[in-house]
Amino acid sequence: ADLRIADPPNAWILFDALGALGRDDEALAALERHVTLRPGPHGAAATRRLSGDGLPLREDGLQRVRLHEAAGTAGDPPRLVVLDQVVLRLRADGSGTMQVHRLARAGSSAAAEELGQVAVPPDARIVALRTIHPDGTSVHATDRAGARDYPLVGLAAGDYADVEYVVETAPSAIFPGGAAPPTFFFAAPDEWLGRSEYAIVHPAGVELRWDAGPGTPEPQVADLEGLVVRRWLAENVRPQPLEPWAPDAEDVLPNVRACTGCTLERAAEFFARRTARRLRGDPGMDAWTAAAAVAPEPRAALRALYDRVLDEVRSAPDPADTPRAVFLRGRGDRTLLLYELARRAGLEPELWYASPASRGDVPPGLWFDGDYAVPLLRAAGVWVYAAEDFVPFGELPPNVGGRPAVRVAPAPGEGAVPALEEAPNEVRIEARVRDGIVALEARATLRGLAAAALRQTLAEGSAERLAEHVRAYAFPHFGRGASFESVGVDGAESREGPLVVFATIRLPPGPGGATTLAVPHRWRDRFAALAERRHPLLLPASVVEEWTIVARGVAPQAALDVAPLDLATPFGSFAQRVAETGDPATIEIRRSLRLPAQRIEPADYPAFRAFAAAVDAAVETPLRLGPISTPSMKSGDHADSRPGSSMSTAGR
């Protein structure tokens, strides 16, 4: 077609037809050629359509259904998203409109039921909300079922749910005059996408920055009389399920996150101003600011800031505009705020990013709300991770969420990165049979991050949360039927010392009423349950533990049931041995476990899974216990006689 002699309506028909056929390069080229060759009012109409008048780049749902039916539906999955399109039109002031169009085919009655209720933002302008039948007839939704939900009328297997609406977007609060729209994904964990398209239209004078995830298609770019159109298009995208212990969706699925006017400095200034307003009149923070401004000794000033926030955390105040509410909001907020405060205090802070290898280099100076990169702070020579308790890590960068703290991501396959050597957590369990039940007196000494996490739970003041935390993290999972009779904690008054958790646990009888003891670790269930992986396995925190298991009332040959093992692998190590006790009816088992935080590539995963299975196999054989007449534990060793926080959790 020759657009030089085409009327404007015919030009748009050609543009829409080429787009409907999937020939987007030709469609954009034709539109650009039309605007270039017809700079008069018709060309201006094209520019207005892209800049806000009408619906630019709109796909007609009925036309898409006709094309899909003509191509045949025999090979369709039960639920197919025929079209997933977002067109974002940005203005120079950061505001804009977001045009959303989603057309999905229900290949089964179950899919029809799932697609039959449609959620639409309450402030959206609805363009189309209808059921389209395979013959091209349609039924529009009218009745509203709830605040945001619409039921689609007559949607059955073989029909299409066509949802199209437009919402206004406000400028970014963090970047005034800029925009920070949400991430657009070109793949989904549980949906097959026939056509996934993201388009951004913005003035030529506005700088658009974006981050593209792995497998993201290259953008198509067109310049149209002061406007820039960028379109990303992916077709026939299979479902990509997310795996446990894997990087975030932004790190493994194709996606685009764009922004305008976004810089690290502007974000830090925003959080600093907001916090200054909220903390105005707070004597504790004012004292810290004054001390830091006069003559700060770097580490002392940083420590004073930690102490101020920790006081608020432990006091568990009413959720309001307090340091707790401000600092415990999100990792990015806290880190950037600490960066700004440290800069004002003269601590010469540096911001580094934690990024998985799949992301490549981090764009310099780029940060916006919810960014894929976790910012890390080094101030006064100390690495800081802005967790709930603002844990300083020392000279080496921490490994946060399996993501090494680096300016440029590591090459795939490097695995573990240098991290601080943590002092081991120590667990001691003494078992004996009482009234036909195996009773355990358990004690765990927690240090480092484990102690910091438990202190945060203690600050919440909830007995149930404390019991859940102890069951999940301080002691192994003994299976259904185990009851925690009491739980207590020593050392909660200390800021940085170890926490000692003690509990009385009762185990149900084994098969046939046998009184047996097995202390599992279940590494394969926890970390390697999948037979194979497509994405890296991220172990976010190191496991460094020393175990002592004392079983009383065992047969003399019980030591033969304990498999001695000294296993060292690139992933970690495990050792188990039997220690001398001097009592033939008592056996003492000692275990040493080391599993550092690391990134395990899919090719290395089978070897890691075998390592986890070997650890589980070494500890799965139960010890048979019998009743004995021995004195009860000394009062100082019993949970109920210890000082500190305690409560009953029987029957949990």
XYZ file of C-alpha atoms in Angstrom:
652
model
C 0.000 0.000 0.000
C 1.143 3.537 -0.753
C 0.440 5.786 2.193
C 1.304 8.838 0.135
C -2.126 8.673 -1.499
C -3.995 6.974 1.366
C -6.620 8.841 3.332
C -5.981 8.988 7.076
C -8.742 6.460 7.899
C -7.274 4.025 5.394
C -3.818 4.560 6.878
C -5.096 3.568 10.288
C -6.932 0.579 8.851
C -3.696 -0.593 7.257
C -1.808 -0.008 10.510
C -4.346 -1.991 12.553
C -4.515 -4.772 9.951
C -0.753 -5.222 9.870
C -0.677 -5.249 13.677
C -3.463 -7.809 13.835
C -1.468 -10.045 11.515
C 1.532 -9.819 13.799
C 3.526 -7.785 11.271
C 4.449 -5.102 13.785
C 7.632 -3.943 12.092
C 5.684 -3.189 8.939
C 2.841 -1.561 10.856
C 5.133 0.801 12.747
C 7.133 1.556 9.635
C 3.944 2.322 7.722
C 2.680 4.626 10.466
C 6.004 6.429 10.735
C 6.149 6.811 6.953
C 2.607 8.190 6.925
C 3.407 10.819 9.556
C 6.644 11.734 7.804
C 5.057 12.087 4.368
C 1.873 13.774 5.614
C 3.110 16.421 8.073
C -0.133 18.362 7.788
C -3.290 17.899 9.865
C -3.544 14.180 9.069
C -0.034 13.593 10.403
C -0.896 15.690 13.423
C -3.897 13.432 14.007
C -1.588 10.439 14.165
C 0.590 12.214 16.714
C -2.432 13.193 18.795
C -3.627 9.606 18.797
C -0.320 8.479 20.232
C -0.050 11.345 22.729
C -3.428 10.955 24.365
C -6.400 11.304 22.046
C -7.998 7.926 21.368
C -6.382 4.561 22.088
C -2.967 4.231 20.435
C -1.764 0.852 19.211
C -5.071 -0.666 20.259
C -5.770 -4.279 19.343
C -9.367 -5.075 18.458
C -10.556 -8.024 20.543
C -13.117 -9.261 17.989
C -10.515 -9.207 15.231
C -8.095 -11.151 17.415
C -10.734 -13.784 18.122
C -11.523 -14.176 14.393
C -7.842 -14.593 13.561
C -7.318 -17.120 16.365
C -10.393 -19.163 15.413
C -9.316 -19.150 11.770
C -5.893 -20.506 12.752
C -7.504 -23.382 14.706
C -7.815 -24.028 18.437
C -7.165 -27.777 18.595
C -3.734 -27.352 20.190
C -4.717 -24.695 22.718
C -3.973 -25.265 26.402
C -6.920 -25.245 28.844
C -6.248 -21.570 29.498
C -4.648 -19.396 26.826
C -4.009 -15.664 27.027
C -4.442 -14.734 23.377
C -3.414 -11.122 24.014
C -1.749 -9.450 27.003
C -1.079 -5.818 26.104
C -0.209 -2.686 28.050
C 0.279 0.668 26.334
C 1.688 3.357 28.620
C 1.501 6.976 27.476
C 3.735 9.243 29.545
C 3.523 13.025 29.665
C 6.373 15.431 30.310
C 5.273 15.947 33.937
C 5.470 12.217 34.756
C 1.725 11.584 34.635
C 0.164 9.421 31.975
C -2.416 6.840 31.027
C -2.114 3.073 31.066
C -4.131 1.163 28.490
C -4.603 -2.498 29.518
C -6.030 -5.144 27.199
C -6.242 -8.817 28.125
C -7.989 -11.399 25.940
C -8.043 -14.966 27.275
C -9.609 -18.155 25.885
C -11.233 -20.651 28.249
C -10.458 -24.105 26.902
C -12.289 -25.897 29.711
C -15.201 -25.327 32.068
C -12.765 -24.902 34.967
C -10.903 -22.196 33.065
C -14.230 -20.538 32.207
C -15.107 -20.422 35.887
C -11.732 -18.863 36.743
C -12.001 -16.261 33.986
C -15.666 -15.505 34.682
C -14.924 -12.960 37.429
C -12.940 -9.930 36.294
C -11.222 -7.459 38.635
C -10.967 -3.903 37.332
C -9.449 -0.930 39.202
C -12.222 1.212 40.672
C -11.035 4.364 38.893
C -10.622 2.678 35.488
C -12.431 3.777 32.325
C -13.747 0.555 30.806
C -13.308 0.169 27.068
C -14.507 -3.421 26.715
C -15.697 -5.968 29.255
C -17.362 -8.819 27.453
C -17.690 -12.469 26.603
C -16.825 -13.210 22.969
C -18.150 -16.444 21.474
C -16.192 -18.323 18.778
C -18.687 -17.153 16.106
C -17.843 -13.498 16.849
C -20.949 -12.606 18.827
C -20.407 -10.979 22.187
C -22.189 -10.221 25.449
C -21.132 -7.174 27.479
C -20.976 -7.261 31.267
C -23.282 -4.810 33.012
C -23.885 -5.757 36.647
C -21.148 -5.184 39.162
C -20.694 -7.999 41.671
C -18.492 -6.134 44.164
C -16.282 -3.136 44.652
C -13.975 -4.157 41.798
C -15.348 -7.402 40.339
C -17.503 -7.869 37.252
C -19.076 -11.191 36.242
C -18.783 -12.061 32.551
C -22.114 -13.233 31.209
C -22.385 -16.662 29.611
C -18.678 -17.476 29.578
C -18.274 -21.189 28.797
C -15.597 -23.533 27.498
C -14.402 -22.292 24.116
C -15.343 -18.650 24.798
C -13.090 -15.641 25.247
C -12.907 -13.151 28.123
C -12.129 -9.712 26.690
C -11.080 -7.093 29.259
C -9.903 -3.643 28.212
C -9.653 -0.502 30.314
C -7.665 2.715 30.781
C -6.371 4.192 34.046
C -4.683 7.490 34.777
C -1.212 7.278 36.340
C 0.162 9.959 38.652
C 3.758 11.200 38.673
C 6.133 9.360 40.984
C 6.133 10.613 44.570
C 9.789 9.687 44.902
C 10.832 11.315 41.618
C 8.693 14.467 41.131
C 8.174 15.066 37.454
C 9.133 11.466 36.708
C 7.383 8.125 36.454
C 8.018 4.678 37.949
C 5.436 2.297 36.433
C 5.145 -1.316 37.597
C 7.044 -4.183 36.006
C 5.591 -5.757 32.876
C 6.192 -9.507 32.513
C 6.280 -11.293 29.150
C 5.795 -14.702 30.789
C 3.738 -16.123 33.639
C 4.205 -19.089 35.993
C 0.839 -20.687 35.149
C -0.340 -19.209 31.839
C 0.466 -19.690 28.183
C 0.734 -16.297 26.456
C -0.052 -16.170 22.762
C 0.966 -12.511 22.359
C 2.508 -10.402 25.123
C 3.150 -6.772 24.279
C 4.362 -3.719 26.190
C 4.506 -0.274 24.588
C 5.648 3.037 26.052
C 4.935 6.318 24.303
C 6.727 9.366 25.687
C 7.864 12.832 24.594
C 11.194 12.825 22.807
C 12.634 15.214 25.391
C 11.998 12.776 28.262
C 14.763 10.260 29.000
C 13.357 6.758 29.465
C 15.485 4.277 31.373
C 14.618 0.631 31.687
C 15.900 -2.661 33.010
C 15.255 -5.813 30.959
C 15.090 -9.269 32.538
C 16.520 -12.465 30.995
C 14.913 -13.411 27.696
C 13.213 -10.041 27.197
C 12.690 -9.244 23.500
C 14.504 -6.281 21.980
C 12.354 -3.146 21.703
C 11.142 -1.754 18.396
C 11.567 2.023 18.307
C 9.782 4.640 16.199
C 10.089 8.451 16.335
C 6.877 10.310 15.487
C 7.035 14.141 15.497
C 8.252 14.698 19.026
C 7.085 11.334 20.374
C 9.033 8.105 20.867
C 7.297 4.720 20.706
C 9.015 1.663 22.188
C 7.335 -1.720 21.801
C 8.431 -5.050 23.240
C 6.679 -8.085 21.779
C 6.858 -11.781 22.728
C 4.757 -14.535 21.145
C 3.879 -18.128 22.043
C 5.427 -17.972 25.502
C 5.112 -21.182 27.521
C 4.368 -21.103 31.255
C 7.524 -20.657 33.302
C 6.848 -21.977 36.835
C 8.761 -20.332 39.637
C 10.867 -22.666 41.747
C 11.414 -22.563 45.521
C 14.659 -21.009 46.763
C 15.032 -19.320 43.369
C 15.759 -15.711 42.449
C 12.837 -13.296 42.348
C 10.496 -13.345 39.356
C 12.227 -10.225 38.005
C 15.458 -12.203 37.878
C 14.200 -15.281 36.005
C 11.237 -14.171 33.872
C 11.429 -11.845 30.871
C 10.275 -8.423 32.010
C 10.738 -4.694 31.610
C 10.749 -2.105 34.367
C 11.050 1.462 33.146
C 11.250 4.859 34.787
C 11.842 8.520 34.016
C 13.583 11.025 36.251
C 14.854 8.250 38.521
C 18.223 8.586 40.236
C 19.668 7.250 43.452
C 20.314 10.733 44.788
C 16.699 11.843 44.324
C 15.424 8.713 46.085
C 17.755 9.212 49.047
C 16.723 12.853 49.368
C 13.041 11.878 49.283
C 13.377 9.365 52.130
C 15.539 11.729 54.162
C 13.001 14.567 53.848
C 10.095 12.271 54.699
C 11.880 10.889 57.740
C 12.932 14.332 58.915
C 9.281 15.402 58.901
C 8.169 12.308 60.794
C 10.941 12.467 63.350
C 10.642 16.195 63.989
C 10.740 16.697 67.737
C 12.037 13.186 68.477
C 14.690 13.867 71.171
C 16.543 10.613 70.537
C 17.027 11.224 66.821
C 17.733 14.918 67.376
C 20.486 13.983 69.822
C 22.027 11.595 67.318
C 21.897 14.177 64.529
C 23.492 16.824 66.718
C 26.258 14.512 67.918
C 27.018 13.331 64.409
C 27.135 16.874 63.029
C 29.535 18.224 65.659
C 32.470 15.811 65.595
C 31.329 12.310 64.738
C 33.554 9.356 65.337
C 32.284 7.309 62.379
C 31.652 3.932 63.941
C 30.312 5.423 67.163
C 27.860 7.597 65.242
C 26.676 4.651 63.183
C 26.341 2.534 66.320
C 24.324 5.279 67.991
C 21.886 5.246 65.098
C 21.505 1.457 65.413
C 20.897 1.758 69.147
C 18.239 4.401 68.654
C 16.302 2.259 66.208
C 16.783 -0.919 68.260
C 15.258 0.794 71.287
C 12.137 1.470 69.232
C 12.081 -2.079 67.853
C 12.238 -3.729 71.257
C 9.677 -1.424 72.824
C 7.163 -2.458 70.098
C 5.337 0.894 70.053
C 1.980 1.553 68.536
C 2.403 1.641 64.724
C 2.696 5.350 64.050
C 5.217 7.813 62.707
C 8.061 6.569 64.882
C 11.563 5.446 63.936
C 10.248 1.872 64.004
C 7.489 2.629 61.499
C 9.865 4.577 59.266
C 12.808 2.221 59.311
C 10.969 -1.105 59.209
C 9.089 -0.378 56.010
C 11.229 -1.846 53.237
C 14.836 -2.750 52.548
C 15.265 -0.136 49.854
C 13.756 2.618 52.010
C 15.911 1.771 55.004
C 19.148 1.423 53.097
C 18.737 4.662 51.188
C 17.766 6.494 54.343
C 20.814 5.144 56.150
C 22.898 6.226 53.164
C 21.603 9.784 53.399
C 22.004 9.989 57.180
C 25.505 8.517 56.983
C 26.411 11.012 54.250
C 25.225 13.922 56.392
C 27.214 12.564 59.332
C 30.407 12.528 57.294
C 30.740 8.723 57.250
C 31.649 8.603 53.527
C 29.042 5.968 52.632
C 29.029 3.857 49.484
C 26.070 2.089 47.937
C 26.633 -1.268 46.299
C 24.091 -3.533 44.633
C 23.342 -7.212 45.079
C 22.438 -8.733 41.743
C 22.206 -12.317 40.479
C 24.352 -13.195 37.505
C 21.376 -13.299 35.163
C 20.909 -9.552 35.479
C 24.252 -8.400 34.164
C 25.652 -5.010 35.081
C 23.618 -2.740 37.314
C 22.770 0.563 35.568
C 24.838 3.212 37.351
C 22.843 5.486 39.599
C 19.518 3.768 38.863
C 17.138 3.079 41.685
C 13.392 3.151 42.024
C 10.790 1.698 44.330
C 10.877 -2.105 44.265
C 13.936 -2.325 42.033
C 15.412 -5.765 41.365
C 18.751 -4.762 42.884
C 19.008 -4.858 46.676
C 21.109 -1.826 47.654
C 23.746 -2.446 50.319
C 25.547 0.190 52.320
C 29.143 0.496 53.450
C 29.703 3.342 55.900
C 32.779 4.024 57.999
C 34.340 0.884 56.528
C 31.504 -1.316 57.854
C 29.111 -3.228 55.623
C 25.517 -2.760 56.722
C 22.426 -4.751 55.818
C 19.345 -2.752 56.773
C 17.434 -5.663 58.260
C 15.106 -5.318 61.222
C 18.009 -5.001 63.630
C 20.418 -3.148 61.317
C 23.095 -5.809 61.598
C 26.626 -4.557 60.811
C 28.642 -7.252 59.079
C 32.168 -5.895 59.351
C 34.694 -5.558 56.549
C 33.384 -8.132 54.051
C 30.197 -7.636 52.041
C 27.306 -9.806 53.217
C 25.485 -12.332 51.101
C 21.867 -11.162 51.149
C 19.184 -13.437 49.773
C 21.805 -15.422 47.897
C 22.841 -12.282 46.042
C 26.511 -11.351 46.365
C 27.163 -7.688 47.050
C 28.958 -6.589 43.913
C 28.904 -3.642 41.557
C 28.975 -6.051 38.608
C 27.239 -9.409 38.913
C 29.484 -12.503 39.138
C 29.869 -14.897 36.267
C 27.489 -17.885 36.326
C 28.847 -20.866 38.199
C 30.923 -18.970 40.744
C 28.625 -20.205 43.474
C 29.353 -19.023 46.988
C 30.913 -15.619 47.538
C 33.108 -14.488 50.436
C 31.067 -13.903 53.576
C 31.826 -13.407 57.226
C 32.513 -16.624 59.099
C 29.658 -16.896 61.559
C 30.021 -18.388 65.014
C 28.087 -21.674 65.092
C 24.734 -22.081 66.708
C 24.850 -24.833 69.306
C 22.018 -27.291 69.952
C 21.966 -29.815 72.782
C 19.184 -32.392 73.177
C 18.903 -34.836 76.083
C 16.383 -37.659 75.649
C 14.908 -40.159 78.075
C 11.698 -42.190 78.392
C 9.114 -41.053 80.919
C 5.802 -42.903 81.295
C 6.261 -44.540 77.904
C 6.877 -41.181 76.161
C 10.187 -39.886 74.822
C 10.853 -36.598 76.618
C 13.438 -34.158 75.306
C 15.133 -31.339 77.157
C 16.396 -29.143 74.342
C 18.638 -26.114 74.457
C 19.806 -23.962 71.540
C 22.394 -21.197 71.745
C 21.792 -18.806 68.851
C 24.237 -16.205 67.551
C 24.509 -13.789 64.650
C 21.541 -13.492 62.319
C 19.625 -16.284 64.058
C 19.733 -14.340 67.314
C 18.825 -11.090 65.543
C 15.764 -12.709 63.964
C 14.619 -14.134 67.303
C 15.061 -10.756 69.016
C 12.718 -9.260 66.460
C 10.140 -11.954 67.267
C 10.551 -11.285 70.994
C 9.908 -7.578 70.355
C 6.481 -8.444 68.986
C 5.469 -9.745 72.399
C 3.439 -12.652 71.020
C 3.701 -16.029 72.749
C 2.325 -17.798 69.679
C 4.820 -16.143 67.320
C 7.671 -17.057 69.677
C 6.557 -20.703 69.774
C 6.267 -20.816 65.987
C 9.714 -19.267 65.598
C 11.314 -21.729 68.033
C 9.673 -24.739 66.389
C 10.671 -23.641 62.901
C 14.179 -22.304 63.415
C 15.683 -23.155 66.802
C 14.915 -26.910 66.863
C 14.415 -29.547 64.169
C 11.009 -30.576 62.926
C 10.044 -33.776 64.740
C 6.888 -34.382 62.736
C 3.236 -34.476 63.669
C 2.364 -35.357 67.216
C 5.346 -33.692 68.852
C 4.303 -31.243 71.579
C 6.295 -28.345 72.996
C 5.445 -28.346 76.708
C 7.296 -25.122 77.456
C 9.545 -22.634 75.712
C 11.738 -19.930 77.194
C 14.565 -17.575 76.253
C 17.569 -16.254 78.147
C 19.688 -13.297 77.077
C 16.908 -11.171 75.598
C 18.117 -8.163 77.567
C 21.453 -8.160 75.696
C 21.752 -6.217 72.441
C 24.315 -8.390 70.699
C 25.054 -11.432 72.845
C 23.807 -14.954 72.128
C 20.277 -16.044 72.930
C 19.682 -19.326 74.752
C 16.389 -21.008 73.864
C 15.211 -23.958 75.947
C 12.208 -26.206 75.520
C 10.643 -29.410 76.764
C 9.425 -31.558 73.881
C 7.469 -34.811 73.996
C 7.470 -37.254 71.098
C 4.653 -39.692 70.332
C 5.391 -43.448 70.342
C 6.694 -44.953 67.140
C 5.276 -47.925 65.212
C 4.000 -50.598 67.574
C 4.328 -48.257 70.527
C 8.128 -48.294 70.362
C 9.977 -45.500 72.144
C 12.512 -44.292 69.597
C 14.440 -41.123 68.873
C 15.433 -39.698 65.487
C 16.713 -36.138 65.090
C 16.307 -35.300 61.386
C 17.589 -32.309 59.451
C 15.551 -32.888 56.251
C 17.921 -30.999 54.012
C 16.556 -32.531 50.827
C 12.975 -31.654 51.729
C 13.991 -28.123 52.652
C 16.418 -27.252 49.872
C 16.364 -29.937 47.173
C 12.829 -31.269 46.872
C 12.728 -30.807 43.083
C 14.235 -33.571 40.956
C 15.782 -30.965 38.645
C 15.857 -27.195 38.279
C 15.784 -24.648 35.491
C 16.731 -21.694 37.701
C 19.598 -21.269 40.166
C 19.104 -22.373 43.759
C 19.674 -19.505 46.183
C 20.455 -20.345 49.803
C 19.915 -16.996 51.513
C 21.462 -17.705 54.918
C 24.289 -19.909 56.110
C 23.666 -22.983 58.274
C 26.518 -23.248 60.803
C 25.536 -25.604 63.610
C 27.051 -27.863 66.234
C 24.739 -30.552 67.644
C 25.019 -32.747 70.729
C 22.394 -35.478 71.172
C 22.443 -37.416 74.444
C 20.163 -40.473 74.620
C 19.799 -42.319 77.918
C 18.537 -45.856 78.301
C 19.850 -47.272 75.024
C 21.056 -50.785 74.334
C 24.854 -51.315 74.446
C 24.970 -51.895 70.683
C 23.128 -48.642 69.906
C 26.342 -46.980 68.796
C 26.429 -49.381 65.862
C 23.229 -47.765 64.531
C 24.953 -44.377 64.212
C 26.661 -43.953 60.864
C 30.004 -42.164 61.316
C 30.460 -39.700 58.487
C 32.884 -36.955 57.518
C 31.558 -35.501 54.272
C 33.120 -32.422 52.642
C 31.796 -31.047 49.341
C 31.993 -27.742 47.428
C 28.500 -27.002 48.767
C 29.163 -27.623 52.451
C 30.159 -30.267 54.970
C 28.630 -32.656 57.474
C 30.317 -34.718 60.174
C 28.832 -37.189 62.661
C 30.536 -39.267 65.335
C 29.846 -41.016 68.655
C 31.590 -39.630 71.731
C 32.626 -41.588 74.831
C 30.325 -41.181 77.851
C 31.543 -43.795 80.363
C 27.962 -45.089 80.719
C 27.036 -48.109 78.550
C 23.359 -47.101 78.684
C 24.046 -43.572 77.411
C 25.085 -42.569 73.930
C 26.291 -39.136 72.874
C 26.164 -38.172 69.190
C 27.925 -35.091 67.891
C 27.158 -33.476 64.559
C 28.739 -30.574 62.727
C 26.821 -28.943 59.847
C 28.110 -26.293 57.451
C 25.971 -25.031 54.555
C 27.084 -21.537 53.492
C 24.826 -19.058 51.746
C 25.421 -19.596 48.063
C 24.085 -19.681 44.537
C 23.916 -23.168 42.972
C 23.558 -23.290 39.200
C 21.121 -25.795 37.628
C 24.011 -27.882 36.259
C 25.413 -28.300 39.783
C 22.049 -28.974 41.401
C 22.070 -32.819 41.050
C 25.357 -33.002 42.975
C 23.988 -30.745 45.688
C 20.818 -32.842 45.919
C 22.937 -35.958 46.385
C 24.858 -34.204 49.171
C 21.602 -33.271 50.935
C 20.321 -36.841 50.575
C 23.558 -38.209 52.093
C 23.149 -35.966 55.134
C 19.539 -37.101 55.592
C 20.449 -40.766 55.227
C 23.148 -40.485 57.896
C 20.657 -39.343 60.532
C 17.458 -41.180 59.631
C 18.043 -44.402 61.629
C 16.145 -44.077 64.935
C 17.627 -45.060 68.280
C 15.507 -47.402 70.423
C 15.151 -46.129 73.983
C 13.984 -47.895 77.116
C 12.883 -46.778 80.585
C 15.685 -46.150 83.077
C 15.817 -45.018 86.658
C 18.100 -42.025 86.660
C 17.855 -38.761 88.558
C 16.003 -36.012 86.795
C 17.967 -33.157 85.291
C 19.389 -30.556 87.619
C 17.038 -27.696 88.250
C 19.313 -25.355 86.378
C 18.912 -27.499 83.281
C 15.129 -27.647 83.254
C 13.197 -25.235 81.096
C 10.637 -24.424 83.792
C 13.290 -23.342 86.287
C 15.131 -20.957 83.995
C 14.672 -17.189 84.238
C 13.416 -15.265 81.240
C 10.442 -15.450 78.965
C 8.448 -18.695 78.914
C 4.999 -19.998 78.145
C 3.094 -23.229 77.656
C 2.502 -24.524 74.151
C 1.142 -27.956 74.967
C -0.918 -29.531 72.256
C 0.415 -27.265 69.534
